[in-house]
mmCIF file of C-alpha atoms and ligand atoms in Angstrom:
data_model
loop_
_atom_site.group_PDB
_atom_site.id
_atom_site.type_symbol
_atom_site.label_atom_id
_atom_site.label_comp_id
_atom_site.label_asym_id
_atom_site.label_seq_id
_atom_site.Cartn_x
_atom_site.Cartn_y
_atom_site.Cartn_z
ATOM 1 C CA MET A 202 32.598 20.845 -7.841
ATOM 2 C CA ASN A 203 28.860 20.614 -7.354
ATOM 3 C CA GLN A 204 27.838 18.285 -4.575
ATOM 4 C CA SER A 205 24.591 16.409 -5.007
ATOM 5 C CA GLY A 206 22.817 13.367 -3.728
ATOM 6 C CA VAL A 207 22.457 10.196 -5.742
ATOM 7 C CA ARG A 208 19.720 7.681 -6.365
ATOM 8 C CA ILE A 209 19.049 4.520 -8.335
ATOM 9 C CA ALA A 210 16.630 5.675 -11.015
ATOM 10 C CA GLY A 211 16.276 2.399 -12.912
ATOM 11 C CA VAL A 212 17.190 -1.250 -12.600
ATOM 12 C CA GLY A 213 16.995 -4.294 -14.849
ATOM 13 C CA HIS A 214 18.507 -7.672 -15.444
ATOM 14 C CA HIS A 215 18.901 -10.395 -17.988
ATOM 15 C CA VAL A 216 19.790 -14.057 -17.807
ATOM 16 C CA PRO A 217 20.406 -16.267 -20.819
ATOM 17 C CA LYS A 218 17.858 -18.946 -21.661
ATOM 18 C CA GLY A 219 20.010 -22.058 -21.190
ATOM 19 C CA ILE A 220 19.632 -23.752 -17.803
ATOM 20 C CA LEU A 221 22.056 -26.121 -16.081
ATOM 21 C CA THR A 222 20.223 -28.019 -13.340
ATOM 22 C CA ASN A 223 21.553 -30.123 -10.497
ATOM 23 C CA ALA A 224 20.223 -33.148 -12.403
ATOM 24 C CA ASP A 225 22.385 -32.141 -15.394
ATOM 25 C CA LEU A 226 25.409 -31.869 -13.086
ATOM 26 C CA GLU A 227 24.626 -35.306 -11.628
ATOM 27 C CA ARG A 228 25.029 -36.694 -15.151
ATOM 28 C CA MET A 229 28.316 -34.844 -15.709
ATOM 29 C CA LEU A 230 30.068 -35.320 -12.351
ATOM 30 C CA ASP A 231 30.303 -37.394 -9.191
ATOM 31 C CA THR A 232 27.799 -35.235 -7.301
ATOM 32 C CA SER A 233 24.153 -35.218 -6.250
ATOM 33 C CA ASP A 234 21.238 -32.824 -6.080
ATOM 34 C CA GLU A 235 21.097 -33.509 -2.347
ATOM 35 C CA TRP A 236 24.784 -32.545 -1.810
ATOM 36 C CA ILE A 237 24.533 -29.378 -3.912
ATOM 37 C CA THR A 238 21.262 -28.279 -2.321
ATOM 38 C CA THR A 239 22.318 -28.789 1.288
ATOM 39 C CA ARG A 240 25.858 -27.371 0.856
ATOM 40 C CA THR A 241 25.008 -24.399 -1.377
ATOM 41 C CA GLY A 242 21.237 -23.859 -1.729
ATOM 42 C CA MET A 243 21.592 -23.992 -5.531
ATOM 43 C CA LYS A 244 19.189 -25.799 -7.862
ATOM 44 C CA GLU A 245 19.936 -24.341 -11.281
ATOM 45 C CA ARG A 246 22.014 -21.735 -13.107
ATOM 46 C CA HIS A 247 21.699 -20.018 -16.485
ATOM 47 C CA VAL A 248 24.360 -20.538 -19.131
ATOM 48 C CA ALA A 249 24.888 -18.483 -22.299
ATOM 49 C CA THR A 250 25.572 -20.121 -25.634
ATOM 50 C CA VAL A 251 29.140 -19.768 -26.920
ATOM 51 C CA ASP A 252 28.183 -17.301 -29.643
ATOM 52 C CA VAL A 253 26.945 -14.737 -27.093
ATOM 53 C CA PRO A 254 29.620 -12.529 -25.522
ATOM 54 C CA THR A 255 29.277 -10.902 -22.104
ATOM 55 C CA SER A 256 28.585 -7.534 -23.774
ATOM 56 C CA ASP A 257 25.375 -8.938 -25.282
ATOM 57 C CA ILE A 258 23.829 -10.049 -21.992
ATOM 58 C CA ALA A 259 25.075 -6.806 -20.413
ATOM 59 C CA LEU A 260 23.347 -4.899 -23.204
ATOM 60 C CA VAL A 261 19.930 -6.476 -22.554
ATOM 61 C CA ALA A 262 20.217 -5.778 -18.812
ATOM 62 C CA ALA A 263 21.328 -2.208 -19.616
ATOM 63 C CA ARG A 264 18.382 -1.587 -21.946
ATOM 64 C CA ASN A 265 16.022 -2.853 -19.254
ATOM 65 C CA ALA A 266 17.546 -0.528 -16.652
ATOM 66 C CA ILE A 267 17.402 2.419 -19.071
ATOM 67 C CA ALA A 268 13.719 1.711 -19.821
ATOM 68 C CA SER A 269 13.027 1.333 -16.107
ATOM 69 C CA ALA A 270 14.586 4.773 -15.506
ATOM 70 C CA GLY A 271 12.377 6.285 -18.228
ATOM 71 C CA ILE A 272 15.380 7.712 -20.051
ATOM 72 C CA GLU A 273 17.220 7.039 -23.280
ATOM 73 C CA ALA A 274 20.777 5.803 -23.717
ATOM 74 C CA LYS A 275 21.842 9.256 -24.938
ATOM 75 C CA ASP A 276 20.993 10.627 -21.472
ATOM 76 C CA LEU A 277 23.875 8.623 -19.949
ATOM 77 C CA ASP A 278 27.210 10.259 -19.129
ATOM 78 C CA CYS A 279 29.249 7.134 -18.349
ATOM 79 C CA VAL A 280 29.094 3.331 -18.676
ATOM 80 C CA ILE A 281 30.768 1.045 -16.138
ATOM 81 C CA VAL A 282 30.844 -2.747 -16.432
ATOM 82 C CA ALA A 283 31.930 -4.881 -13.490
ATOM 83 C CA THR A 284 33.132 -8.208 -14.870
ATOM 84 C CA VAL A 285 35.896 -10.804 -14.770
ATOM 85 C CA THR A 286 34.657 -12.405 -17.974
ATOM 86 C CA PRO A 287 35.124 -9.557 -20.456
ATOM 87 C CA ASP A 288 34.627 -9.914 -24.210
ATOM 88 C CA TYR A 289 38.369 -9.401 -24.744
ATOM 89 C CA GLN A 290 41.401 -9.002 -22.511
ATOM 90 C CA PHE A 291 41.107 -5.417 -23.696
ATOM 91 C CA PRO A 292 39.411 -3.118 -24.655
ATOM 92 C CA ALA A 293 37.010 -2.799 -21.756
ATOM 93 C CA THR A 294 33.635 -4.473 -22.243
ATOM 94 C CA ALA A 295 32.009 -1.189 -21.158
ATOM 95 C CA CYS A 296 33.331 0.452 -24.373
ATOM 96 C CA ILE A 297 31.621 -2.247 -26.437
ATOM 97 C CA VAL A 298 28.361 -1.966 -24.489
ATOM 98 C CA GLY A 299 28.439 1.819 -24.967
ATOM 99 C CA ALA A 300 28.791 1.391 -28.726
ATOM 100 C CA LYS A 301 26.016 -1.238 -28.820
ATOM 101 C CA LEU A 302 23.785 1.187 -26.912
ATOM 102 C CA GLY A 303 24.414 3.719 -29.658
ATOM 103 C CA ILE A 304 26.374 6.127 -27.494
ATOM 104 C CA PRO A 305 29.977 5.907 -28.743
ATOM 105 C CA GLY A 306 32.029 8.719 -27.248
ATOM 106 C CA VAL A 307 30.526 8.384 -23.774
ATOM 107 C CA PRO A 308 33.232 7.482 -21.219
ATOM 108 C CA ALA A 309 33.300 3.793 -20.391
ATOM 109 C CA PHE A 310 35.453 1.514 -18.279
ATOM 110 C CA ASP A 311 35.446 -1.867 -16.562
ATOM 111 C CA ILE A 312 35.919 -2.750 -12.928
ATOM 112 C CA SER A 313 37.705 -6.060 -12.365
ATOM 113 C CA ILE A 314 37.271 -7.104 -8.762
ATOM 114 C CA ALA A 315 35.395 -10.383 -9.227
ATOM 115 C CA CYS A 316 32.278 -10.937 -7.130
ATOM 116 C CA SER A 317 32.790 -7.634 -5.260
ATOM 117 C CA GLY A 318 32.394 -5.800 -8.581
ATOM 118 C CA PHE A 319 28.927 -4.384 -8.032
ATOM 119 C CA ILE A 320 29.707 -3.111 -4.522
ATOM 120 C CA TYR A 321 32.883 -1.413 -5.770
ATOM 121 C CA GLY A 322 31.013 -0.132 -8.831
ATOM 122 C CA LEU A 323 28.166 1.304 -6.776
ATOM 123 C CA THR A 324 30.686 3.155 -4.618
ATOM 124 C CA VAL A 325 32.632 4.507 -7.623
ATOM 125 C CA ALA A 326 29.541 5.445 -9.645
ATOM 126 C CA SER A 327 27.896 7.133 -6.647
ATOM 127 C CA SER A 328 31.080 9.095 -5.950
ATOM 128 C CA LEU A 329 31.290 10.283 -9.572
ATOM 129 C CA VAL A 330 27.699 11.503 -9.431
ATOM 130 C CA ARG A 331 27.827 12.984 -5.923
ATOM 131 C CA THR A 332 30.912 15.047 -6.811
ATOM 132 C CA GLY A 333 29.273 16.364 -9.976
ATOM 133 C CA VAL A 334 31.610 14.675 -12.475
ATOM 134 C CA PHE A 335 28.642 12.939 -14.133
ATOM 135 C CA LYS A 336 24.902 13.341 -13.824
ATOM 136 C CA ARG A 337 23.921 9.821 -14.849
ATOM 137 C CA VAL A 338 25.983 6.632 -14.793
ATOM 138 C CA LEU A 339 24.997 3.197 -16.065
ATOM 139 C CA LEU A 340 26.511 0.474 -13.884
ATOM 140 C CA ILE A 341 26.289 -3.115 -15.093
ATOM 141 C CA GLY A 342 27.453 -6.323 -13.416
ATOM 142 C CA ALA A 343 27.756 -8.930 -16.170
ATOM 143 C CA GLU A 344 29.392 -12.338 -16.209
ATOM 144 C CA GLU A 345 29.677 -15.448 -18.317
ATOM 145 C CA LEU A 346 31.422 -17.552 -15.726
ATOM 146 C CA SER A 347 30.527 -20.713 -17.645
ATOM 147 C CA ARG A 348 33.434 -19.783 -19.975
ATOM 148 C CA ILE A 349 36.025 -20.054 -17.220
ATOM 149 C CA ILE A 350 34.642 -22.961 -15.198
ATOM 150 C CA ASN A 351 36.258 -26.382 -15.243
ATOM 151 C CA TYR A 352 33.266 -28.691 -15.616
ATOM 152 C CA ASP A 353 35.441 -31.633 -14.532
ATOM 153 C CA ASP A 354 35.960 -30.051 -11.095
ATOM 154 C CA ARG A 355 32.934 -30.804 -8.943
ATOM 155 C CA SER A 356 33.938 -28.307 -6.257
ATOM 156 C CA THR A 357 33.519 -25.326 -8.625
ATOM 157 C CA ALA A 358 31.377 -26.605 -11.532
ATOM 158 C CA ILE A 359 28.253 -26.627 -9.382
ATOM 159 C CA LEU A 360 28.571 -23.059 -8.135
ATOM 160 C CA PHE A 361 28.597 -20.593 -10.992
ATOM 161 C CA GLY A 362 26.187 -19.236 -13.600
ATOM 162 C CA ASP A 363 25.840 -16.479 -16.205
ATOM 163 C CA GLY A 364 23.773 -13.303 -16.041
ATOM 164 C CA ALA A 365 23.708 -9.524 -15.945
ATOM 165 C CA GLY A 366 22.119 -6.839 -13.796
ATOM 166 C CA ALA A 367 22.208 -3.077 -14.314
ATOM 167 C CA VAL A 368 21.321 0.150 -12.524
ATOM 168 C CA VAL A 369 21.053 3.753 -13.658
ATOM 169 C CA ILE A 370 22.528 5.992 -10.989
ATOM 170 C CA GLU A 371 21.616 9.659 -11.188
ATOM 171 C CA SER A 372 21.976 12.862 -9.221
ATOM 172 C CA SER A 373 19.179 13.584 -6.815
ATOM 173 C CA GLU A 374 18.188 16.113 -4.205
ATOM 174 C CA HIS A 375 17.922 13.390 -1.562
ATOM 175 C CA ASP A 376 20.954 11.164 -1.097
ATOM 176 C CA SER A 377 20.520 7.380 -1.180
ATOM 177 C CA PHE A 378 24.184 6.688 -0.534
ATOM 178 C CA LEU A 379 24.643 6.278 3.227
ATOM 179 C CA SER A 380 28.059 4.635 3.467
ATOM 180 C CA SER A 381 30.516 2.217 1.921
ATOM 181 C CA GLU A 382 33.175 -0.107 3.224
ATOM 182 C CA LEU A 383 35.571 -1.725 0.755
ATOM 183 C CA GLY A 384 38.559 -3.989 1.273
ATOM 184 C CA ALA A 385 41.024 -6.206 -0.565
ATOM 185 C CA ASP A 386 43.901 -8.472 0.363
ATOM 186 C CA GLY A 387 46.011 -9.971 -2.411
ATOM 187 C CA SER A 388 48.347 -11.878 -0.110
ATOM 188 C CA ASN A 389 46.858 -15.186 -1.224
ATOM 189 C CA PRO A 390 45.382 -14.559 -4.666
ATOM 190 C CA LYS A 391 45.439 -18.275 -5.466
ATOM 191 C CA ASN A 392 42.553 -18.982 -3.080
ATOM 192 C CA LEU A 393 40.302 -18.071 -5.989
ATOM 193 C CA TYR A 394 41.835 -17.456 -9.396
ATOM 194 C CA VAL A 395 42.545 -18.443 -12.970
ATOM 195 C CA GLU A 396 46.195 -19.360 -13.239
ATOM 196 C CA VAL A 397 47.062 -18.753 -16.881
ATOM 197 C CA GLY A 398 46.021 -16.089 -19.367
ATOM 198 C CA GLY A 399 47.603 -13.149 -17.558
ATOM 199 C CA THR A 400 51.229 -12.028 -17.366
ATOM 200 C CA ALA A 401 52.304 -14.100 -14.339
ATOM 201 C CA ALA A 402 52.336 -17.553 -15.887
ATOM 202 C CA GLY A 403 53.603 -16.903 -19.408
ATOM 203 C CA PRO A 404 51.700 -17.542 -22.619
ATOM 204 C CA ILE A 405 48.929 -20.144 -22.588
ATOM 205 C CA SER A 406 50.104 -23.471 -23.990
ATOM 206 C CA ALA A 407 48.157 -26.352 -25.467
ATOM 207 C CA GLU A 408 48.987 -28.282 -22.306
ATOM 208 C CA ASP A 409 47.495 -25.510 -20.132
ATOM 209 C CA ILE A 410 44.270 -25.843 -22.056
ATOM 210 C CA ALA A 411 44.306 -29.648 -21.899
ATOM 211 C CA THR A 412 44.840 -29.567 -18.135
ATOM 212 C CA LYS A 413 42.319 -26.727 -17.637
ATOM 213 C CA ARG A 414 44.828 -24.333 -16.101
ATOM 214 C CA ASN A 415 42.886 -21.606 -17.913
ATOM 215 C CA LYS A 416 39.853 -22.247 -15.662
ATOM 216 C CA VAL A 417 38.849 -21.223 -12.136
ATOM 217 C CA VAL A 418 40.598 -22.856 -9.185
ATOM 218 C CA MET A 419 39.275 -22.314 -5.671
ATOM 219 C CA ASN A 420 40.133 -23.203 -2.104
ATOM 220 C CA GLY A 421 36.481 -23.568 -1.081
ATOM 221 C CA ARG A 422 36.932 -23.966 2.667
ATOM 222 C CA GLU A 423 39.257 -20.963 2.919
ATOM 223 C CA VAL A 424 36.948 -18.786 0.835
ATOM 224 C CA PHE A 425 33.973 -19.880 2.935
ATOM 225 C CA ARG A 426 35.672 -18.872 6.192
ATOM 226 C CA PHE A 427 36.843 -15.571 4.728
ATOM 227 C CA ALA A 428 33.394 -14.818 3.275
ATOM 228 C CA VAL A 429 31.501 -15.190 6.548
ATOM 229 C CA THR A 430 34.077 -13.133 8.483
ATOM 230 C CA LYS A 431 34.294 -10.319 5.940
ATOM 231 C CA MET A 432 30.562 -10.076 5.308
ATOM 232 C CA ILE A 433 29.991 -9.530 9.012
ATOM 233 C CA GLU A 434 32.921 -7.118 9.401
ATOM 234 C CA ALA A 435 32.022 -5.053 6.344
ATOM 235 C CA THR A 436 28.382 -4.955 7.392
ATOM 236 C CA ASN A 437 29.266 -3.698 10.859
ATOM 237 C CA ILE A 438 31.542 -0.964 9.520
ATOM 238 C CA ALA A 439 29.134 0.210 6.801
ATOM 239 C CA LEU A 440 26.218 0.370 9.233
ATOM 240 C CA GLU A 441 28.230 2.187 11.859
ATOM 241 C CA ARG A 442 29.402 4.719 9.275
ATOM 242 C CA ALA A 443 25.812 5.200 8.139
ATOM 243 C CA ASN A 444 24.645 5.499 11.725
ATOM 244 C CA VAL A 445 22.089 2.757 11.063
ATOM 245 C CA ALA A 446 21.309 0.013 13.581
ATOM 246 C CA PRO A 447 21.053 -3.531 12.196
ATOM 247 C CA ARG A 448 17.359 -3.633 13.185
ATOM 248 C CA ASP A 449 16.761 -0.616 10.917
ATOM 249 C CA VAL A 450 17.982 -2.438 7.812
ATOM 250 C CA THR A 451 14.873 -3.185 5.759
ATOM 251 C CA TRP A 452 16.521 -5.422 3.153
ATOM 252 C CA LEU A 453 19.730 -7.398 3.095
ATOM 253 C CA ILE A 454 20.789 -7.946 -0.519
ATOM 254 C CA PRO A 455 23.909 -10.102 -0.334
ATOM 255 C CA HIS A 456 26.142 -11.566 -3.002
ATOM 256 C CA GLN A 457 24.685 -14.975 -3.847
ATOM 257 C CA ALA A 458 27.644 -17.337 -3.389
ATOM 258 C CA ASN A 459 26.377 -19.905 -0.923
ATOM 259 C CA ARG A 460 23.099 -20.106 0.990
ATOM 260 C CA ARG A 461 24.986 -21.046 4.160
ATOM 261 C CA ILE A 462 27.195 -17.944 3.916
ATOM 262 C CA ILE A 463 24.111 -15.726 3.454
ATOM 263 C CA ASP A 464 22.347 -17.399 6.397
ATOM 264 C CA ALA A 465 25.360 -16.802 8.658
ATOM 265 C CA ALA A 466 25.468 -13.100 7.749
ATOM 266 C CA ALA A 467 21.699 -12.745 8.168
ATOM 267 C CA LYS A 468 21.850 -14.410 11.556
ATOM 268 C CA HIS A 469 24.526 -11.962 12.643
ATOM 269 C CA LEU A 470 22.326 -9.048 11.556
ATOM 270 C CA ASP A 471 19.349 -10.695 13.238
ATOM 271 C CA MET A 472 17.475 -10.304 9.970
ATOM 272 C CA PRO A 473 14.221 -12.241 9.632
ATOM 273 C CA PRO A 474 14.369 -14.449 6.504
ATOM 274 C CA GLU A 475 11.602 -12.492 4.750
ATOM 275 C CA ARG A 476 13.910 -9.447 4.617
ATOM 276 C CA VAL A 477 16.871 -11.299 3.131
ATOM 277 C CA VAL A 478 16.862 -11.444 -0.660
ATOM 278 C CA ILE A 479 17.878 -14.881 -1.916
ATOM 279 C CA ASN A 480 17.629 -16.153 -5.478
ATOM 280 C CA ILE A 481 20.664 -18.442 -5.396
ATOM 281 C CA ASP A 482 18.467 -21.489 -6.056
ATOM 282 C CA ARG A 483 17.663 -20.169 -9.579
ATOM 283 C CA TYR A 484 20.930 -18.515 -10.652
ATOM 284 C CA GLY A 485 23.842 -19.902 -8.638
ATOM 285 C CA ASN A 486 26.736 -17.497 -8.202
ATOM 286 C CA THR A 487 26.765 -14.956 -11.054
ATOM 287 C CA SER A 488 29.656 -12.968 -9.513
ATOM 288 C CA ALA A 489 29.352 -9.207 -10.176
ATOM 289 C CA ALA A 490 25.840 -9.725 -11.552
ATOM 290 C CA SER A 491 24.326 -11.399 -8.512
ATOM 291 C CA ILE A 492 23.493 -8.323 -6.419
ATOM 292 C CA PRO A 493 21.949 -6.235 -9.233
ATOM 293 C CA ILE A 494 19.910 -9.247 -10.405
ATOM 294 C CA ALA A 495 18.631 -9.705 -6.841
ATOM 295 C CA LEU A 496 17.851 -5.970 -6.582
ATOM 296 C CA SER A 497 16.069 -5.998 -9.937
ATOM 297 C CA GLU A 498 13.877 -8.920 -8.883
ATOM 298 C CA THR A 499 13.050 -7.214 -5.586
ATOM 299 C CA VAL A 500 11.983 -4.038 -7.388
ATOM 300 C CA ALA A 501 10.019 -6.039 -9.976
ATOM 301 C CA ALA A 502 8.159 -7.752 -7.125
ATOM 302 C CA GLY A 503 7.152 -4.304 -5.823
ATOM 303 C CA LYS A 504 8.776 -4.918 -2.469
ATOM 304 C CA LEU A 505 10.928 -1.790 -2.098
ATOM 305 C CA LYS A 506 9.330 1.260 -0.504
ATOM 306 C CA ASP A 507 10.593 4.819 -0.410
ATOM 307 C CA GLY A 508 12.896 5.202 2.598
ATOM 308 C CA ASP A 509 13.735 1.493 2.951
ATOM 309 C CA VAL A 510 17.325 0.892 4.031
ATOM 310 C CA ILE A 511 19.171 -1.681 1.930
ATOM 311 C CA LEU A 512 22.449 -3.241 2.891
ATOM 312 C CA PHE A 513 24.340 -4.579 -0.136
ATOM 313 C CA VAL A 514 27.221 -6.838 0.876
ATOM 314 C CA GLY A 515 29.598 -9.004 -1.118
ATOM 315 C CA PHE A 516 33.006 -10.640 -1.365
ATOM 316 C CA GLY A 517 35.066 -12.462 -3.932
ATOM 317 C CA GLY A 518 38.371 -13.088 -5.641
ATOM 318 C CA GLY A 519 41.225 -10.826 -4.646
ATOM 319 C CA LEU A 520 40.368 -11.626 -2.052
ATOM 320 C CA SER A 521 38.034 -8.643 -1.871
ATOM 321 C CA TRP A 522 34.918 -7.540 -0.018
ATOM 322 C CA GLY A 523 32.582 -4.646 0.511
ATOM 323 C CA ALA A 524 29.266 -3.346 1.816
ATOM 324 C CA VAL A 525 27.131 -0.348 0.877
ATOM 325 C CA ALA A 526 24.287 1.030 2.976
ATOM 326 C CA TRP A 527 21.661 2.626 0.743
ATOM 327 C CA ARG A 528 18.355 4.387 1.369
ATOM 328 C CA TRP A 529 15.853 3.530 -1.367
ATOM 329 C CA ASN A 530 14.696 6.764 -2.871
ATOM 330 C CA GLY A 531 11.896 7.262 -5.268
ATOM 331 C CA ASP A 532 9.597 5.841 -7.624
ATOM 332 C CA VAL A 533 11.271 3.162 -9.673
ATOM 333 C CA LYS A 534 8.298 1.787 -11.529
ATOM 334 C CA ALA A 535 9.462 -1.467 -12.972
ATOM 335 C CA ALA A 536 12.456 -3.568 -13.566
ATOM 336 C CA PHE A 537 12.223 -5.862 -16.523
ATOM 337 C CA SER A 538 13.232 -9.417 -15.978
ATOM 338 C CA THR A 539 13.643 -10.988 -19.316
ATOM 339 C CA ASN A 540 14.781 -14.003 -21.141
ATOM 340 C CA GLY A 541 14.955 -11.824 -24.236
ATOM 341 C CA LYS A 542 17.241 -12.209 -27.203
ATOM 342 C CA ALA A 543 20.774 -12.582 -25.930
ATOM 343 C CA GLY A 544 21.880 -15.944 -24.725
HETATM 344 N N1 COA B 225 29.485 -33.073 -4.847
HETATM 345 C C1 COA B 225 29.778 -33.998 -3.936
HETATM 346 N N2 COA B 225 30.819 -33.918 -3.118
HETATM 347 C C2 COA B 225 31.614 -32.829 -3.214
HETATM 348 C C3 COA B 225 31.369 -31.823 -4.141
HETATM 349 C C4 COA B 225 30.259 -31.976 -4.985
HETATM 350 N N3 COA B 225 29.915 -31.058 -5.923
HETATM 351 N N4 COA B 225 32.310 -30.881 -3.999
HETATM 352 C C5 COA B 225 33.132 -31.262 -3.023
HETATM 353 N N5 COA B 225 32.697 -32.459 -2.546
HETATM 354 C C6 COA B 225 33.290 -33.259 -1.476
HETATM 355 C C7 COA B 225 34.735 -32.951 -1.208
HETATM 356 O O1 COA B 225 35.568 -33.663 -2.117
HETATM 357 C C8 COA B 225 34.912 -33.411 0.218
HETATM 358 O O2 COA B 225 35.072 -34.800 0.201
HETATM 359 P P1 COA B 225 36.106 -35.475 1.248
HETATM 360 O O3 COA B 225 35.569 -35.119 2.606
HETATM 361 O O4 COA B 225 35.988 -36.905 0.890
HETATM 362 O O5 COA B 225 37.426 -34.836 0.950
HETATM 363 C C9 COA B 225 33.537 -33.129 0.847
HETATM 364 O O6 COA B 225 32.627 -32.949 -0.253
HETATM 365 C C10 COA B 225 33.510 -31.886 1.699
HETATM 366 O O7 COA B 225 34.202 -30.867 1.016
HETATM 367 P P2 COA B 225 34.291 -29.398 1.557
HETATM 368 O O8 COA B 225 35.106 -28.593 0.596
HETATM 369 O O9 COA B 225 34.673 -29.401 3.005
HETATM 370 O O10 COA B 225 32.747 -28.983 1.467
HETATM 371 P P3 COA B 225 32.106 -27.680 1.992
HETATM 372 O O11 COA B 225 31.016 -27.983 2.932
HETATM 373 O O12 COA B 225 33.136 -26.640 2.387
HETATM 374 O O13 COA B 225 31.421 -27.133 0.659
HETATM 375 C C11 COA B 225 31.807 -25.462 -1.008
HETATM 376 C C12 COA B 225 32.202 -26.825 -0.490
HETATM 377 C C13 COA B 225 32.641 -25.161 -2.226
HETATM 378 C C14 COA B 225 30.341 -25.525 -1.412
HETATM 379 C C15 COA B 225 32.019 -24.407 0.106
HETATM 380 O O14 COA B 225 33.303 -24.552 0.657
HETATM 381 C C16 COA B 225 31.862 -23.005 -0.379
HETATM 382 O O15 COA B 225 30.790 -22.601 -0.793
HETATM 383 N N6 COA B 225 32.922 -22.206 -0.279
HETATM 384 C C17 COA B 225 32.860 -20.808 -0.678
HETATM 385 C C18 COA B 225 32.905 -20.760 -2.168
HETATM 386 C C19 COA B 225 32.544 -19.430 -2.710
HETATM 387 O O16 COA B 225 31.706 -18.730 -2.184
HETATM 388 N N7 COA B 225 33.169 -19.075 -3.843
HETATM 389 C C20 COA B 225 32.871 -17.902 -4.557
HETATM 390 C C21 COA B 225 33.333 -16.695 -3.870
HETATM 391 S S1 COA B 225 32.697 -15.288 -4.666
#
C-alpha cells in the first residue's frame, strides 16, 4: 500500500434557519435564560423543519466543503457521515448524501458514535487516505437532534440543536495527522441514550411514544463528570503521542456540549481563552456536527495559519471519547457558512 500524508483541503457547514432561543424555552418549560446561560453557556440553537431530513443539511455542508476544496463531487472516493439521527434506521445516510451529490457508486457509510462521531470519523478517514485506500474522503458530521429530544424534559431540551459540518480530507505530501486517541465504555449505556427504537426494548408502542421513551434520556451529572475527566485524559494521551506540549497547541477545538466542560479542559491545557474555539452560545450541542462547524467558522474567520497545531477533542454517548492532534496544512481559502436552502 502507498503511504501518504493527509490534509484537510476544504471545510464547510450549514445550520437550518429556525432558531430556538432561551426565551422560547422559558415559554415552553420551567427554566430561565439565566439558568441556561450560567449552567451551559447556551443562548440559542438551530432547528430544522420536519420536512428536512438530516441528509439535506448534510448535503449543503458537503457542497460548501467541496467548493472550499476547489474540487467537484466526482473527485471524491468515499463519503462518511457521522450521525445518530440518520434519515432511516438503514440504509446509511452517507449513501443518500452520495446520491444527492450526484456520485452514486462511490463507497459510503455512517459512523454511529454520538457526539464523538467527528473525532472517530477524522481518525478513520485519515487512516483510509494515509494507507492509500482512498485519495479523497468527504467526512460530514450531521445531526437533527431536535427529532429525538423530549421538549418536556428541561434537563435535555435546553442542550441540543441541529446542524452539519463537513471536511474534505485528501492525500498530501505533508502529514497533518499527528495522533489520535479514541475510547469507549458501554458498561452504562443508559447514562445517555434513547431507550426504544432499537432491538433491546422490543417494537415501539403507542405508549412508548406517549411517554416519550423514544427520546433522549441523560444522567447529566454523570455525563458531566465523565466528560471533564475524559477530555483531559484523551488530550494528554493524544498530545504525548504527537510529541506536542500543551503550550504548543495553537487552537483547542472541543465538542460544544457545555461551556463549563470546555472551560475545565481549557484550564487544564492552560489555554488562553482566545485560542479556544467556542460557538456554543449560537448552536448548543449539535453532537457530531459541533466540531466541524467550529472548525469551519474558524477557517472562515481567517484565523488558521499554516503549521498551527489544532487539538480536536470530544465525548458523547457510548459512553465514548476521543482526541486528534492535527497540524493545519495549506491554503484553505474559504469555508462557506450558510443559511442556504435546507432547513
Ligand atoms: N432549568 C432550570 N433548572 C434546571 C434545568 C433547567 N433547564 N435543568 C435542571 N434543572 C434543575 C435540576 O432539576 C436540579 O434541581 P434540584 O436541585 O431541585 O434537583 C438543579 O437544576 C441542578 O441540577 P443538576 O443536574 O445538578 O445541574 P447541573 O449543574 O449538573 O447542570 C446539565 C445540568 C445538564 C447542564 C449538566 O449536568 C451537563 O451539562 N451535563 C453534561 C451533559 C452533556 O454534555 N451531554 C451531552 C454529552 S455529548
